């Protein structure tokens, strides 16, 4: 049995194959250009390595409702050429095999609960903070979908009194992604996040916004573990600041495990998404 995985990001596609133990045998990275060019490279890879099932975690928004006429499509993305693209349909036309289909962050959440920081838990949230902010949710060891998928990066947050930046989100301006994703940090302070010193006020403001989100997620979903990934969260000085703000905002209303155990960095690093996709491929075979 050979499983395939596609972590389809707005910047790059990572394709991989594994054996039935999910040990990765080969992987490649493909720049995300046009759908035609990108899928041609995807097909070249999987034509060489025939697989029994493929798990796909895609940038979005995507249609995850199997009853929808546009199920399997990337929908209202601003990515040029990809709006309303029938991604899953194109894959099925090439390879008539079982598929797992979800968002890239849902795939990462699934990877972390099965193989990473949330092993042994029944629920977790995985949040990526980078060029954008997205969150994947797993409850009872199942990826959560409704009529659509969670868009937890676009929740509304209170502005920090020190922050006059209007926000980068083209839809909501100052939603969580609009004020706390990497581009917002860069545009607010005129330099990239990597260039800011660890003691810069930027990190206090960032922690305030992220802590608000975590309080909301905790109150609504009560996850057993909250996991952070993405480039911005490699700034490890953020974690103590988030713990402080989370405690202040929650104000003792809900008792959680120790915050150092409850709010953690991802254990799988850059492999979280591709691991989740392989697990989805494995699940697709089991569900036949």
Backbone as JSON, one array per atom type, in Angstrom:
{
  "sequence": "XXXXXXXXXXXXXXXXXXXXXXXXXXXXXXXXXXXXXXXXXXXXXXXXXXXXXXXXXXXXXXXXXXXXXXXXXXXXXXXXXXXXXXXXXXXXXXXXXXXXXXXXXXXXXXXXXXXXXXXXXXXXXXXXXXXXXXXXXXXXXXXXXXXXXXXXXXXXXXXXXXXXXXXXXXXXXXXXXXXXXXXXXXXXXXXXXXXXXXXXXXXXXXXXXXXXXXXXXXXXXXXXXXXXXXXXXXXXXXXXXXXXXXXXXXXXXXXXXXXXXXXXXXXXXXXXXXXXXXXXXXXXXXXX",
  "N": [[0.85, -1.19, 0.0], [0.61, 2.18, -0.91], [0.67, 5.52, 0.03], [-0.37, 8.81, -0.86], [0.26, 12.35, -0.61], [-0.77, 15.74, -0.64], [0.12, 18.84, 0.22], [-1.25, 21.69, -0.26], [-0.33, 24.77, -0.74], [-0.57, 28.39, -0.85], [1.8, 29.45, -1.72], [3.54, 27.32, -2.24], [3.32, 23.89, -3.33], [3.53, 20.91, -1.59], [4.34, 17.67, -2.25], [4.1, 14.25, -1.46], [5.0, 10.8, -0.91], [4.27, 7.79, 0.9], [4.99, 4.73, 2.69], [2.87, 2.07, 3.98], [3.13, 2.41, 6.67], [3.3, 5.05, 6.99], [5.76, 6.18, 6.67], [7.71, 8.52, 5.09], [8.7, 8.32, 1.77], [9.43, 9.73, -0.48], [9.53, 13.15, -1.45], [8.52, 16.3, -2.82], [8.81, 19.81, -3.59], [6.81, 22.24, -5.05], [6.53, 25.25, -6.81], [3.69, 27.37, -6.39], [1.99, 28.3, -9.03], [0.18, 28.95, -11.85], [-2.96, 27.11, -11.97], [-2.85, 25.16, -14.01], [-0.09, 24.86, -14.65], [0.92, 24.16, -12.13], [-0.5, 21.8, -11.41], [0.36, 20.16, -13.48], [2.97, 19.6, -12.71], [2.42, 18.27, -10.32], [1.09, 16.02, -11.32], [3.18, 14.87, -12.8], [4.78, 13.98, -10.72], [3.15, 12.09, -9.28], [2.56, 10.33, -11.33], [4.88, 9.0, -11.57], [5.07, 7.75, -9.15], [2.85, 5.64, -8.46], [-0.08, 5.65, -6.49], [-2.24, 4.45, -3.84], [-4.16, 5.93, -2.55], [-4.88, 9.4, -1.96], [-4.3, 12.11, 0.19], [-5.41, 15.38, 0.59], [-4.61, 18.57, 1.63], [-5.63, 21.74, 1.41], [-4.98, 25.2, 0.56], [-7.33, 27.87, 1.08], [-10.4, 29.75, 0.82], [-12.17, 26.58, 0.68], [-14.48, 24.22, -0.79], [-16.04, 21.97, 1.21], [-18.25, 20.46, 1.46], [-19.78, 17.52, 0.76], [-22.22, 17.28, -0.53], [-22.5, 19.42, -2.11], [-22.52, 21.09, -5.31], [-20.14, 22.15, -6.04], [-18.26, 20.82, -4.6], [-15.01, 20.07, -3.46], [-13.72, 22.12, -4.69], [-11.56, 25.0, -4.86], [-12.57, 28.05, -3.58], [-13.38, 31.23, -2.96], [-10.81, 32.41, -3.13], [-8.22, 34.95, -3.18], [-6.07, 34.35, -4.7], [-4.56, 34.6, -7.78], [-6.08, 33.11, -10.61], [-6.93, 30.81, -9.3], [-9.45, 30.96, -8.18], [-12.55, 29.45, -7.68], [-11.62, 27.04, -8.69], [-11.77, 23.68, -9.74], [-10.35, 21.66, -7.97], [-10.23, 19.02, -6.7], [-11.8, 17.55, -8.5], [-10.22, 17.65, -10.83], [-8.02, 16.17, -9.97], [-9.25, 13.66, -9.57], [-9.98, 13.03, -12.15], [-7.56, 12.39, -13.22], [-6.5, 10.41, -11.53], [-8.18, 7.71, -10.5], [-8.94, 7.09, -7.62], [-9.32, 6.65, -4.01], [-9.82, 9.64, -2.01], [-8.77, 11.96, 0.51], [-9.95, 15.07, 1.68], [-9.47, 18.3, 2.68], [-8.85, 21.4, 4.5], [-5.62, 23.04, 4.53], [-4.81, 23.73, 7.13], [-6.54, 22.21, 8.71], [-5.58, 19.7, 8.02], [-3.03, 19.86, 9.16], [-3.73, 20.07, 11.86], [-4.84, 17.55, 12.22], [-2.62, 15.94, 11.77], [-1.07, 16.7, 13.99], [-2.63, 15.8, 16.16], [-2.62, 13.08, 15.84], [0.04, 12.34, 15.51], [1.68, 14.19, 16.75], [1.91, 17.03, 18.84], [-0.48, 16.7, 20.22], [-0.96, 14.07, 20.79], [-2.83, 11.39, 22.11], [-4.9, 12.94, 22.94], [-8.38, 13.87, 22.5], [-9.26, 16.09, 21.21], [-8.23, 19.08, 19.53], [-6.9, 22.29, 18.6], [-5.28, 23.66, 15.86], [-3.31, 26.35, 15.04], [-2.12, 28.44, 12.59], [0.17, 31.02, 12.2], [1.21, 33.23, 10.05], [1.83, 34.32, 6.85], [-0.86, 34.54, 6.57], [-3.62, 33.91, 8.83], [-4.82, 30.94, 10.03], [-6.96, 28.29, 11.21], [-7.23, 24.94, 12.24], [-9.49, 22.42, 13.29], [-9.95, 19.66, 15.39], [-12.15, 17.34, 16.69], [-13.19, 14.78, 18.85], [-11.38, 13.2, 17.57], [-11.85, 13.67, 14.89], [-11.75, 15.61, 11.93], [-13.16, 18.83, 11.83], [-15.92, 19.9, 10.02], [-18.52, 21.98, 8.78], [-21.23, 23.44, 7.16], [-19.35, 24.57, 5.79], [-15.83, 25.04, 6.26], [-13.92, 25.73, 9.29], [-13.15, 29.18, 9.7], [-11.33, 30.45, 11.43], [-9.36, 32.33, 11.61], [-10.4, 34.73, 10.99], [-11.91, 35.88, 12.96], [-13.38, 38.5, 14.98], [-11.61, 40.94, 16.84], [-10.77, 42.88, 19.78], [-9.26, 46.06, 19.48], [-5.91, 46.85, 20.36], [-5.03, 49.45, 22.6], [-2.76, 50.82, 21.95], [-2.48, 50.56, 19.27], [-2.87, 51.77, 16.12], [-3.15, 50.83, 13.61], [-4.91, 50.04, 10.63], [-5.42, 47.52, 9.58], [-4.96, 44.57, 7.51], [-6.72, 42.85, 6.2], [-8.63, 42.18, 3.33], [-11.34, 41.82, 3.44], [-12.33, 42.3, 6.07], [-10.75, 44.17, 7.28], [-9.7, 44.83, 10.23], [-9.82, 42.26, 11.47], [-8.73, 39.25, 13.19], [-6.68, 38.07, 11.53], [-6.17, 40.32, 10.0], [-4.9, 42.08, 11.76], [-2.92, 40.64, 13.05], [-1.46, 38.81, 11.51], [1.61, 38.04, 9.7], [2.1, 40.03, 7.56], [0.68, 42.23, 8.61], [2.13, 42.9, 10.88], [4.53, 43.68, 9.69], [3.71, 45.9, 8.09], [2.7, 47.61, 9.98], [4.92, 48.33, 11.55], [6.95, 48.81, 9.78], [9.07, 47.13, 9.25], [10.1, 43.7, 8.76], [8.78, 40.95, 10.72], [10.89, 39.34, 11.58], [12.93, 41.13, 11.84], [12.44, 42.63, 14.06], [13.32, 43.41, 17.42], [13.4, 41.19, 20.32], [12.26, 42.35, 22.57], [10.51, 44.25, 21.67], [7.62, 46.37, 21.48], [5.84, 45.4, 19.69], [5.48, 42.66, 20.04], [4.07, 42.44, 22.39], [1.64, 43.56, 21.61], [0.93, 41.78, 19.59], [0.67, 39.41, 21.09], [-1.52, 40.08, 22.66], [-3.62, 40.14, 20.79], [-3.57, 37.49, 19.81], [-4.03, 36.07, 22.18], [-6.64, 36.87, 22.77], [-8.01, 35.53, 20.73], [-7.49, 32.86, 21.46], [-8.8, 32.68, 23.92], [-11.45, 32.96, 23.04], [-11.65, 30.66, 21.38], [-11.28, 28.7, 23.29], [-13.48, 29.07, 25.01], [-15.62, 28.53, 23.3], [-15.11, 26.01, 22.07], [-13.66, 24.43, 23.81], [-11.11, 22.96, 23.61], [-8.76, 20.26, 24.07], [-6.12, 20.75, 23.67], [-4.15, 23.42, 22.47], [-2.44, 24.38, 19.65], [0.29, 25.95, 18.14], [1.54, 26.98, 14.97], [3.47, 28.06, 12.09], [5.3, 30.82, 10.62], [5.5, 33.25, 12.16], [5.16, 32.35, 14.74], [7.55, 31.22, 15.38], [8.9, 33.0, 16.76], [9.74, 32.71, 19.73], [9.51, 34.15, 22.08], [6.96, 35.02, 22.2], [5.26, 33.19, 23.45], [5.32, 33.24, 26.44], [4.22, 35.81, 26.74], [1.71, 35.51, 25.59], [0.6, 33.64, 27.37], [0.4, 35.24, 29.66], [-1.43, 37.27, 28.83], [-3.63, 35.7, 28.15], [-4.36, 34.58, 30.62], [-5.08, 36.91, 31.97], [-7.26, 37.83, 30.43], [-9.06, 35.66, 30.52], [-9.52, 35.52, 33.23], [-9.9, 33.68, 35.3], [-12.31, 32.4, 34.78], [-12.7, 30.01, 33.31], [-11.2, 26.97, 34.06], [-8.18, 25.8, 33.01], [-5.72, 23.35, 31.88], [-2.24, 23.68, 32.95], [-0.86, 26.52, 31.41], [1.47, 26.31, 29.95], [1.38, 23.71, 29.13], [-1.01, 23.58, 27.85], [-1.17, 25.49, 25.76], [0.8, 25.33, 23.1], [3.82, 25.02, 21.05], [3.87, 23.6, 17.71], [4.62, 20.12, 17.32], [5.44, 18.69, 15.13], [6.5, 20.47, 13.39], [7.4, 21.76, 10.23], [6.37, 19.54, 9.02], [3.81, 18.97, 9.78], [1.44, 19.41, 8.23], [1.8, 17.77, 5.92], [2.0, 15.28, 7.1], [-0.57, 15.03, 8.21], [-2.04, 14.94, 5.83], [-1.21, 12.49, 4.73], [-2.25, 10.78, 6.66], [-4.96, 11.24, 6.19], [-5.2, 10.14, 3.67], [-4.74, 7.46, 4.3], [-7.0, 7.02, 5.94], [-8.97, 7.32, 3.99], [-8.71, 5.03, 2.47], [-9.41, 3.12, 4.38], [-12.11, 3.69, 4.7], [-13.46, 2.67, 2.58]],
  "CA": [[0.0, 0.0, 0.0], [1.35, 3.43, -1.0], [-0.19, 6.68, 0.23], [0.12, 10.08, -1.38], [-0.16, 13.54, 0.12], [-0.54, 17.04, -1.26], [-0.1, 20.03, 1.05], [-1.38, 22.7, -1.31], [-0.26, 26.12, -0.18], [-0.62, 29.48, -1.8], [3.16, 29.72, -2.2], [4.12, 26.09, -2.76], [2.69, 22.59, -3.12], [4.43, 19.83, -1.18], [3.79, 16.35, -2.58], [4.88, 13.19, -0.83], [4.46, 9.44, -0.86], [4.74, 7.03, 2.05], [4.54, 3.34, 2.77], [1.66, 1.94, 4.78], [3.42, 2.86, 8.04], [3.36, 6.51, 6.83], [7.13, 6.65, 6.51], [7.84, 9.23, 3.82], [9.71, 7.75, 0.88], [9.85, 10.75, -1.43], [8.73, 14.37, -1.4], [9.0, 17.41, -3.64], [8.16, 21.09, -3.4], [6.49, 22.83, -6.34], [5.99, 26.6, -6.67], [2.3, 27.53, -6.78], [1.84, 29.31, -10.09], [-1.18, 28.77, -12.34], [-3.42, 25.76, -11.74], [-2.4, 24.26, -15.06], [1.34, 24.59, -14.46], [1.15, 23.5, -10.84], [-1.0, 20.42, -11.46], [1.22, 19.4, -14.39], [4.08, 19.1, -11.89], [1.84, 17.28, -9.4], [0.85, 14.79, -12.1], [4.49, 14.27, -13.11], [5.26, 13.29, -9.52], [2.36, 10.91, -8.96], [2.67, 9.38, -12.44], [6.09, 8.22, -11.29], [4.84, 6.97, -7.93], [1.41, 5.31, -8.36], [-0.51, 5.55, -5.1], [-3.55, 3.83, -3.61], [-5.06, 6.98, -2.08], [-4.2, 10.68, -1.77], [-4.89, 13.09, 1.1], [-5.12, 16.75, 0.15], [-4.9, 19.71, 2.51], [-5.49, 22.85, 0.47], [-5.29, 26.59, 0.93], [-8.74, 28.07, 0.83], [-11.46, 28.83, 1.23], [-12.5, 25.47, -0.19], [-15.79, 23.62, -0.57], [-15.85, 20.67, 1.85], [-19.56, 19.83, 1.59], [-19.91, 16.51, -0.3], [-23.5, 17.42, -1.23], [-22.45, 20.64, -2.93], [-22.12, 20.93, -6.71], [-18.75, 22.59, -6.2], [-17.41, 20.1, -3.63], [-13.66, 19.82, -3.94], [-13.18, 23.31, -5.37], [-11.09, 26.2, -4.16], [-13.68, 28.97, -3.87], [-13.22, 32.68, -3.09], [-9.44, 32.83, -2.87], [-7.69, 36.03, -4.0], [-4.92, 33.84, -5.47], [-4.9, 34.7, -9.21], [-6.25, 31.89, -11.38], [-7.4, 29.68, -8.5], [-10.82, 31.14, -7.71], [-13.52, 28.48, -8.21], [-10.92, 25.99, -9.41], [-12.23, 22.35, -9.29], [-9.1, 20.95, -7.66], [-10.43, 17.59, -6.48], [-12.29, 16.98, -9.75], [-9.07, 17.48, -11.73], [-7.24, 15.04, -9.45], [-9.98, 12.41, -9.81], [-9.93, 12.74, -13.58], [-6.25, 11.82, -13.51], [-6.31, 9.19, -10.73], [-9.46, 7.23, -9.97], [-8.6, 6.45, -6.35], [-9.92, 7.37, -2.88], [-9.18, 10.89, -1.6], [-9.13, 12.78, 1.66], [-9.99, 16.46, 1.2], [-9.75, 19.28, 3.73], [-7.97, 22.56, 4.43], [-4.24, 22.8, 4.95], [-4.69, 23.81, 8.59], [-7.19, 21.02, 9.26], [-4.64, 18.59, 7.85], [-1.98, 20.02, 10.16], [-4.33, 19.72, 13.14], [-5.0, 16.1, 12.24], [-1.28, 15.41, 11.95], [-0.61, 16.94, 15.36], [-3.35, 15.0, 17.15], [-2.29, 11.67, 15.63], [1.48, 12.06, 15.53], [2.47, 15.32, 17.25], [1.8, 17.62, 20.18], [-1.75, 16.37, 20.88], [-1.14, 12.62, 20.88], [-3.54, 10.96, 23.3], [-6.05, 13.81, 23.17], [-9.5, 13.7, 21.59], [-9.55, 17.34, 20.51], [-7.18, 20.1, 19.51], [-6.94, 23.33, 17.58], [-3.97, 24.04, 15.32], [-3.38, 27.71, 14.5], [-0.91, 28.89, 11.92], [0.31, 32.48, 12.14], [2.28, 33.52, 9.09], [1.33, 35.27, 5.87], [-2.24, 34.68, 7.01], [-3.9, 33.15, 10.05], [-5.86, 29.94, 9.85], [-7.05, 27.34, 12.32], [-7.87, 23.67, 12.0], [-10.11, 21.91, 14.5], [-10.23, 18.24, 15.48], [-12.96, 16.98, 17.86], [-13.41, 13.33, 18.84], [-10.41, 12.68, 16.6], [-12.34, 13.9, 13.53], [-11.64, 16.97, 11.43], [-14.46, 19.49, 11.9], [-16.52, 20.63, 8.91], [-19.97, 22.21, 8.86], [-21.57, 23.72, 5.76], [-18.03, 24.89, 5.27], [-14.79, 24.72, 7.22], [-13.66, 26.87, 10.16], [-12.34, 30.32, 9.25], [-11.09, 31.05, 12.74], [-8.42, 33.44, 11.51], [-11.1, 35.96, 10.66], [-12.76, 36.35, 14.05], [-13.18, 39.9, 15.32], [-10.91, 41.13, 18.11], [-10.67, 44.26, 20.25], [-7.99, 46.69, 19.16], [-5.03, 47.31, 21.43], [-5.06, 50.92, 22.69], [-1.52, 51.36, 21.36], [-2.43, 50.16, 17.87], [-3.7, 52.57, 15.22], [-3.1, 50.25, 12.27], [-6.27, 49.72, 10.2], [-5.56, 46.1, 9.28], [-4.65, 44.18, 6.14], [-7.69, 41.94, 5.6], [-9.44, 42.86, 2.32], [-12.76, 41.64, 3.73], [-12.74, 42.78, 7.39], [-9.75, 45.11, 7.77], [-9.01, 44.57, 11.48], [-10.06, 40.96, 12.1], [-7.49, 38.68, 13.75], [-5.67, 38.0, 10.47], [-5.86, 41.68, 9.55], [-4.03, 42.81, 12.69], [-1.9, 39.82, 13.72], [-0.65, 38.02, 10.59], [2.92, 38.61, 9.41], [2.07, 41.3, 6.83], [0.21, 43.32, 9.46], [3.26, 43.3, 11.72], [5.47, 44.41, 8.84], [3.19, 47.2, 7.65], [2.51, 48.46, 11.17], [6.19, 48.81, 12.1], [7.87, 49.17, 8.71], [10.11, 46.11, 9.06], [9.53, 42.37, 8.92], [8.76, 40.43, 12.09], [12.22, 38.82, 11.9], [13.85, 42.24, 12.11], [12.09, 43.3, 15.31], [13.96, 42.82, 18.61], [12.49, 40.39, 21.14], [11.58, 43.16, 23.58], [9.75, 45.3, 21.0], [6.21, 46.43, 21.85], [5.09, 44.63, 18.69], [5.17, 41.32, 20.53], [3.0, 42.59, 23.38], [0.41, 43.77, 20.85], [0.64, 40.49, 18.93], [0.21, 38.46, 22.12], [-2.86, 40.49, 23.07], [-4.57, 39.69, 19.78], [-3.63, 36.02, 19.77], [-4.66, 35.6, 23.41], [-8.09, 37.04, 22.61], [-8.48, 34.43, 19.9], [-7.43, 31.61, 22.22], [-9.89, 32.71, 24.89], [-12.68, 32.67, 22.3], [-11.65, 29.25, 20.97], [-11.43, 27.89, 24.5], [-14.84, 29.19, 25.51], [-16.58, 27.95, 22.35], [-14.83, 24.63, 21.7], [-13.03, 23.71, 24.94], [-10.17, 21.95, 23.12], [-7.83, 19.72, 25.06], [-4.78, 21.27, 23.39], [-4.04, 24.46, 21.46], [-1.11, 24.21, 19.05], [0.67, 27.03, 17.23], [2.55, 26.81, 13.95], [3.63, 29.22, 11.23], [6.56, 31.55, 10.76], [5.5, 34.24, 13.24], [5.24, 31.67, 16.04], [8.93, 30.85, 15.65], [9.34, 34.0, 17.73], [9.33, 31.98, 20.95], [9.2, 35.08, 23.17], [5.53, 35.26, 22.2], [4.49, 32.27, 24.29], [5.06, 33.77, 27.79], [3.34, 36.97, 26.63], [0.36, 34.98, 25.35], [0.12, 33.07, 28.63], [0.05, 36.34, 30.55], [-2.65, 37.91, 28.35], [-4.71, 34.71, 28.23], [-4.78, 34.52, 32.03], [-5.74, 38.17, 32.31], [-8.55, 37.91, 29.74], [-9.95, 34.61, 31.02], [-9.84, 36.0, 34.58], [-10.29, 32.59, 36.17], [-13.66, 31.9, 34.5], [-12.55, 28.6, 32.94], [-9.95, 26.39, 34.54], [-7.5, 25.01, 31.98], [-4.42, 22.81, 32.34], [-1.2, 24.71, 32.98], [-0.82, 27.1, 30.07], [2.65, 25.79, 29.25], [0.99, 22.42, 28.56], [-2.25, 23.76, 27.09], [-0.88, 26.3, 24.57], [2.15, 24.82, 22.82], [4.24, 25.0, 19.65], [3.64, 22.32, 17.04], [5.71, 19.16, 17.51], [5.86, 18.17, 13.83], [7.13, 21.54, 12.62], [6.93, 21.92, 8.86], [5.8, 18.28, 8.54], [2.47, 18.75, 10.33], [0.45, 19.33, 7.17], [1.99, 16.6, 5.05], [1.66, 14.11, 7.91], [-2.02, 14.96, 8.25], [-2.54, 14.51, 4.52], [-0.97, 11.05, 4.61], [-3.25, 10.14, 7.52], [-6.25, 11.33, 5.5], [-5.16, 9.12, 2.61], [-4.92, 6.18, 4.98], [-8.4, 6.96, 6.33], [-9.79, 7.18, 2.78], [-8.67, 3.6, 2.12], [-10.16, 2.37, 5.41], [-13.53, 3.97, 4.63], [-14.05, 2.02, 1.4]],
  "C": [[0.89, 1.25, 0.0], [0.37, 4.58, -0.87], [0.46, 7.93, -0.34], [-0.44, 11.24, -0.58], [0.15, 14.78, -0.69], [-0.89, 18.12, -0.23], [-0.06, 21.21, 0.1], [-1.43, 24.09, -0.7], [-0.3, 27.18, -1.26], [0.73, 29.84, -2.38], [3.79, 28.49, -2.83], [3.21, 24.9, -2.48], [3.79, 21.63, -2.66], [3.71, 18.51, -1.46], [4.7, 15.3, -1.97], [4.2, 11.85, -1.02], [5.04, 8.76, 0.37], [4.35, 5.58, 1.88], [3.35, 3.27, 3.72], [1.87, 2.27, 6.26], [3.52, 4.38, 8.12], [4.79, 7.05, 6.85], [7.3, 7.25, 5.13], [9.0, 8.68, 3.01], [10.26, 8.78, -0.11], [8.96, 11.96, -1.27], [9.36, 15.42, -2.29], [8.24, 18.66, -3.26], [8.02, 21.76, -4.76], [6.0, 24.25, -6.13], [4.53, 26.65, -7.13], [2.21, 28.67, -7.78], [0.39, 29.25, -10.59], [-1.64, 27.35, -12.01], [-2.89, 24.76, -12.77], [-0.93, 23.87, -14.89], [1.59, 23.78, -13.19], [0.7, 22.05, -10.89], [-0.19, 19.56, -12.44], [2.4, 18.8, -13.62], [3.61, 18.06, -10.88], [1.64, 15.96, -10.12], [2.17, 14.1, -12.46], [5.01, 13.45, -11.93], [4.48, 12.0, -9.3], [2.27, 9.91, -10.12], [3.87, 8.45, -12.22], [5.89, 7.29, -10.09], [3.35, 6.66, -7.79], [1.02, 5.05, -6.9], [-1.91, 4.95, -5.01], [-4.59, 4.83, -3.12], [-4.22, 8.24, -1.87], [-4.99, 11.52, -0.78], [-4.45, 14.47, 0.68], [-5.53, 17.73, 1.24], [-4.62, 20.97, 1.73], [-5.68, 24.2, 1.13], [-6.72, 26.87, 0.49], [-9.12, 29.51, 0.64], [-11.7, 27.73, 0.19], [-13.9, 24.96, 0.14], [-15.59, 22.21, -0.03], [-17.18, 19.93, 2.04], [-19.77, 18.83, 0.46], [-21.21, 16.61, -1.09], [-23.54, 18.63, -2.17], [-22.0, 20.33, -4.35], [-20.66, 21.31, -6.92], [-17.82, 21.95, -5.16], [-16.04, 19.83, -4.25], [-13.02, 20.99, -4.65], [-12.56, 24.28, -4.38], [-12.07, 27.3, -4.54], [-13.22, 30.42, -4.0], [-11.81, 33.17, -2.77], [-9.05, 34.04, -3.72], [-6.5, 35.6, -4.85], [-5.27, 33.84, -6.96], [-4.98, 33.33, -9.89], [-6.88, 30.74, -10.63], [-8.83, 29.83, -8.01], [-11.76, 30.19, -8.44], [-12.86, 27.36, -9.02], [-11.32, 24.61, -8.87], [-11.06, 21.4, -9.02], [-9.32, 19.44, -7.56], [-10.93, 16.89, -7.75], [-11.14, 16.71, -10.71], [-8.2, 16.31, -11.27], [-7.92, 13.71, -9.76], [-10.0, 12.04, -11.28], [-8.61, 12.07, -13.96], [-6.06, 10.47, -12.81], [-7.63, 8.81, -10.08], [-9.21, 6.39, -8.73], [-9.31, 7.18, -5.23], [-9.11, 8.62, -2.5], [-9.66, 11.33, -0.22], [-9.03, 14.22, 1.24], [-10.35, 17.38, 2.36], [-8.83, 20.48, 3.54], [-6.56, 22.2, 4.89], [-4.09, 22.84, 6.47], [-5.42, 22.66, 9.28], [-6.27, 19.81, 9.15], [-3.54, 18.66, 8.9], [-2.5, 19.66, 11.55], [-4.44, 18.21, 13.29], [-3.64, 15.42, 12.42], [-0.79, 15.54, 13.38], [-1.34, 16.08, 16.39], [-3.0, 13.51, 17.02], [-0.81, 11.37, 15.86], [2.32, 13.13, 16.23], [2.14, 15.74, 18.66], [0.53, 17.24, 20.93], [-2.01, 14.87, 20.92], [-1.83, 12.26, 22.2], [-4.74, 11.82, 23.65], [-7.15, 13.48, 22.17], [-9.81, 14.95, 20.78], [-8.35, 18.27, 20.57], [-7.54, 21.15, 18.47], [-5.5, 23.61, 17.16], [-4.13, 25.39, 14.65], [-2.06, 28.03, 13.84], [-0.93, 30.41, 11.82], [1.51, 32.79, 11.25], [1.8, 34.6, 8.15], [-0.15, 35.56, 6.11], [-2.39, 34.0, 8.35], [-5.05, 32.2, 9.74], [-5.85, 28.99, 11.03], [-7.77, 26.09, 11.86], [-8.36, 23.1, 13.32], [-10.36, 20.41, 14.37], [-10.99, 18.0, 16.78], [-13.33, 15.51, 17.74], [-12.58, 12.67, 17.74], [-10.88, 12.79, 15.16], [-12.17, 15.37, 13.16], [-13.04, 17.59, 11.35], [-14.78, 20.24, 10.61], [-17.98, 20.88, 9.26], [-20.47, 22.36, 7.44], [-20.31, 24.15, 5.02], [-17.01, 24.46, 6.31], [-14.53, 25.93, 8.11], [-12.8, 27.93, 9.48], [-11.96, 31.14, 10.48], [-10.04, 32.15, 12.72], [-9.09, 34.77, 11.26], [-12.09, 36.39, 11.73], [-12.42, 37.81, 14.37], [-12.54, 40.01, 16.7], [-10.94, 42.61, 18.48], [-9.29, 44.81, 19.89], [-7.22, 47.05, 20.43], [-5.01, 48.84, 21.42], [-3.84, 51.56, 22.04], [-1.48, 51.2, 19.84], [-3.41, 50.99, 17.03], [-3.75, 52.0, 13.81], [-4.49, 49.75, 11.87], [-6.49, 48.25, 9.87], [-5.4, 45.79, 7.8], [-5.74, 43.36, 5.45], [-8.56, 42.67, 4.58], [-10.94, 42.76, 2.57], [-13.18, 42.35, 5.02], [-11.81, 43.84, 7.97], [-9.06, 44.62, 9.04], [-9.5, 43.32, 12.21], [-8.72, 40.42, 12.61], [-6.4, 38.62, 12.7], [-5.22, 39.4, 10.06], [-4.92, 42.43, 10.45], [-2.88, 41.99, 13.23], [-1.1, 38.91, 12.79], [0.65, 38.76, 10.28], [2.89, 39.93, 8.66], [1.59, 42.48, 7.66], [1.33, 43.82, 10.36], [4.23, 44.15, 10.9], [4.99, 45.79, 8.46], [3.0, 48.15, 8.82], [3.82, 49.11, 11.6], [7.26, 49.09, 11.04], [9.02, 48.23, 8.49], [9.45, 44.74, 9.25], [9.6, 41.93, 10.39], [10.15, 39.95, 12.51], [13.19, 39.92, 12.3], [13.57, 42.94, 13.43], [12.79, 42.64, 16.49], [12.93, 42.13, 19.49], [11.7, 41.22, 22.14], [10.76, 44.29, 22.97], [8.29, 45.22, 21.41], [5.33, 45.64, 20.88], [4.64, 43.29, 19.25], [4.11, 41.36, 21.63], [1.65, 42.76, 22.68], [-0.02, 42.47, 20.18], [0.07, 39.49, 19.93], [-1.2, 38.8, 22.58], [-3.9, 39.99, 22.07], [-4.7, 38.17, 19.76], [-4.29, 35.46, 21.02], [-6.17, 35.77, 23.36], [-8.68, 35.89, 21.81], [-8.53, 33.13, 20.69], [-8.51, 31.55, 23.3], [-11.21, 32.37, 24.2], [-12.76, 31.2, 21.9], [-11.89, 28.35, 22.18], [-12.87, 27.9, 25.0], [-15.85, 28.5, 24.59], [-16.37, 26.44, 22.17], [-14.22, 23.79, 22.81], [-12.07, 22.62, 24.47], [-9.24, 21.47, 24.22], [-6.41, 20.22, 24.85], [-4.9, 22.34, 22.31], [-2.6, 24.48, 20.96], [-0.87, 25.33, 18.05], [1.72, 26.57, 16.23], [2.66, 28.09, 13.13], [4.86, 30.03, 11.58], [6.6, 32.53, 11.91], [5.7, 33.56, 14.59], [6.62, 31.07, 16.3], [9.6, 31.89, 16.54], [8.9, 33.5, 19.11], [9.04, 32.9, 22.13], [7.71, 35.38, 23.25], [4.78, 34.41, 23.22], [4.28, 32.78, 25.72], [4.13, 34.98, 27.77], [1.9, 36.54, 26.4], [-0.22, 34.38, 26.63], [-0.37, 34.17, 29.58], [-1.28, 36.98, 30.14], [-3.85, 36.97, 28.44], [-5.26, 34.65, 29.66], [-5.56, 35.76, 32.42], [-7.14, 38.23, 31.7], [-9.54, 36.86, 30.25], [-10.4, 34.91, 32.45], [-10.42, 34.89, 35.47], [-11.64, 31.96, 35.87], [-13.67, 30.41, 34.14], [-11.2, 28.12, 33.43], [-9.37, 25.49, 33.46], [-6.29, 24.3, 32.61], [-3.39, 23.95, 32.4], [-0.98, 25.21, 31.56], [0.38, 26.63, 29.27], [2.38, 24.43, 28.61], [-0.22, 22.54, 27.64], [-2.02, 24.48, 25.76], [0.58, 26.05, 24.2], [2.52, 25.02, 21.35], [4.01, 23.63, 19.03], [4.87, 21.43, 17.2], [6.27, 18.68, 16.18], [6.52, 19.23, 12.96], [6.53, 21.65, 11.23], [6.33, 20.64, 8.28], [4.37, 18.03, 9.02], [1.44, 18.54, 9.23], [0.58, 18.08, 6.33], [1.7, 15.31, 5.8], [0.15, 13.93, 7.99], [-2.61, 14.49, 6.94], [-2.34, 13.01, 4.31], [-1.96, 10.27, 5.47], [-4.63, 10.15, 6.87], [-6.32, 10.33, 4.35], [-5.38, 7.73, 3.19], [-6.38, 5.99, 5.39], [-9.32, 6.72, 5.12], [-9.83, 5.72, 2.32], [-9.53, 2.79, 3.09], [-11.66, 2.55, 5.25], [-14.22, 3.33, 3.44], [-14.91, 0.83, 1.82]]
}
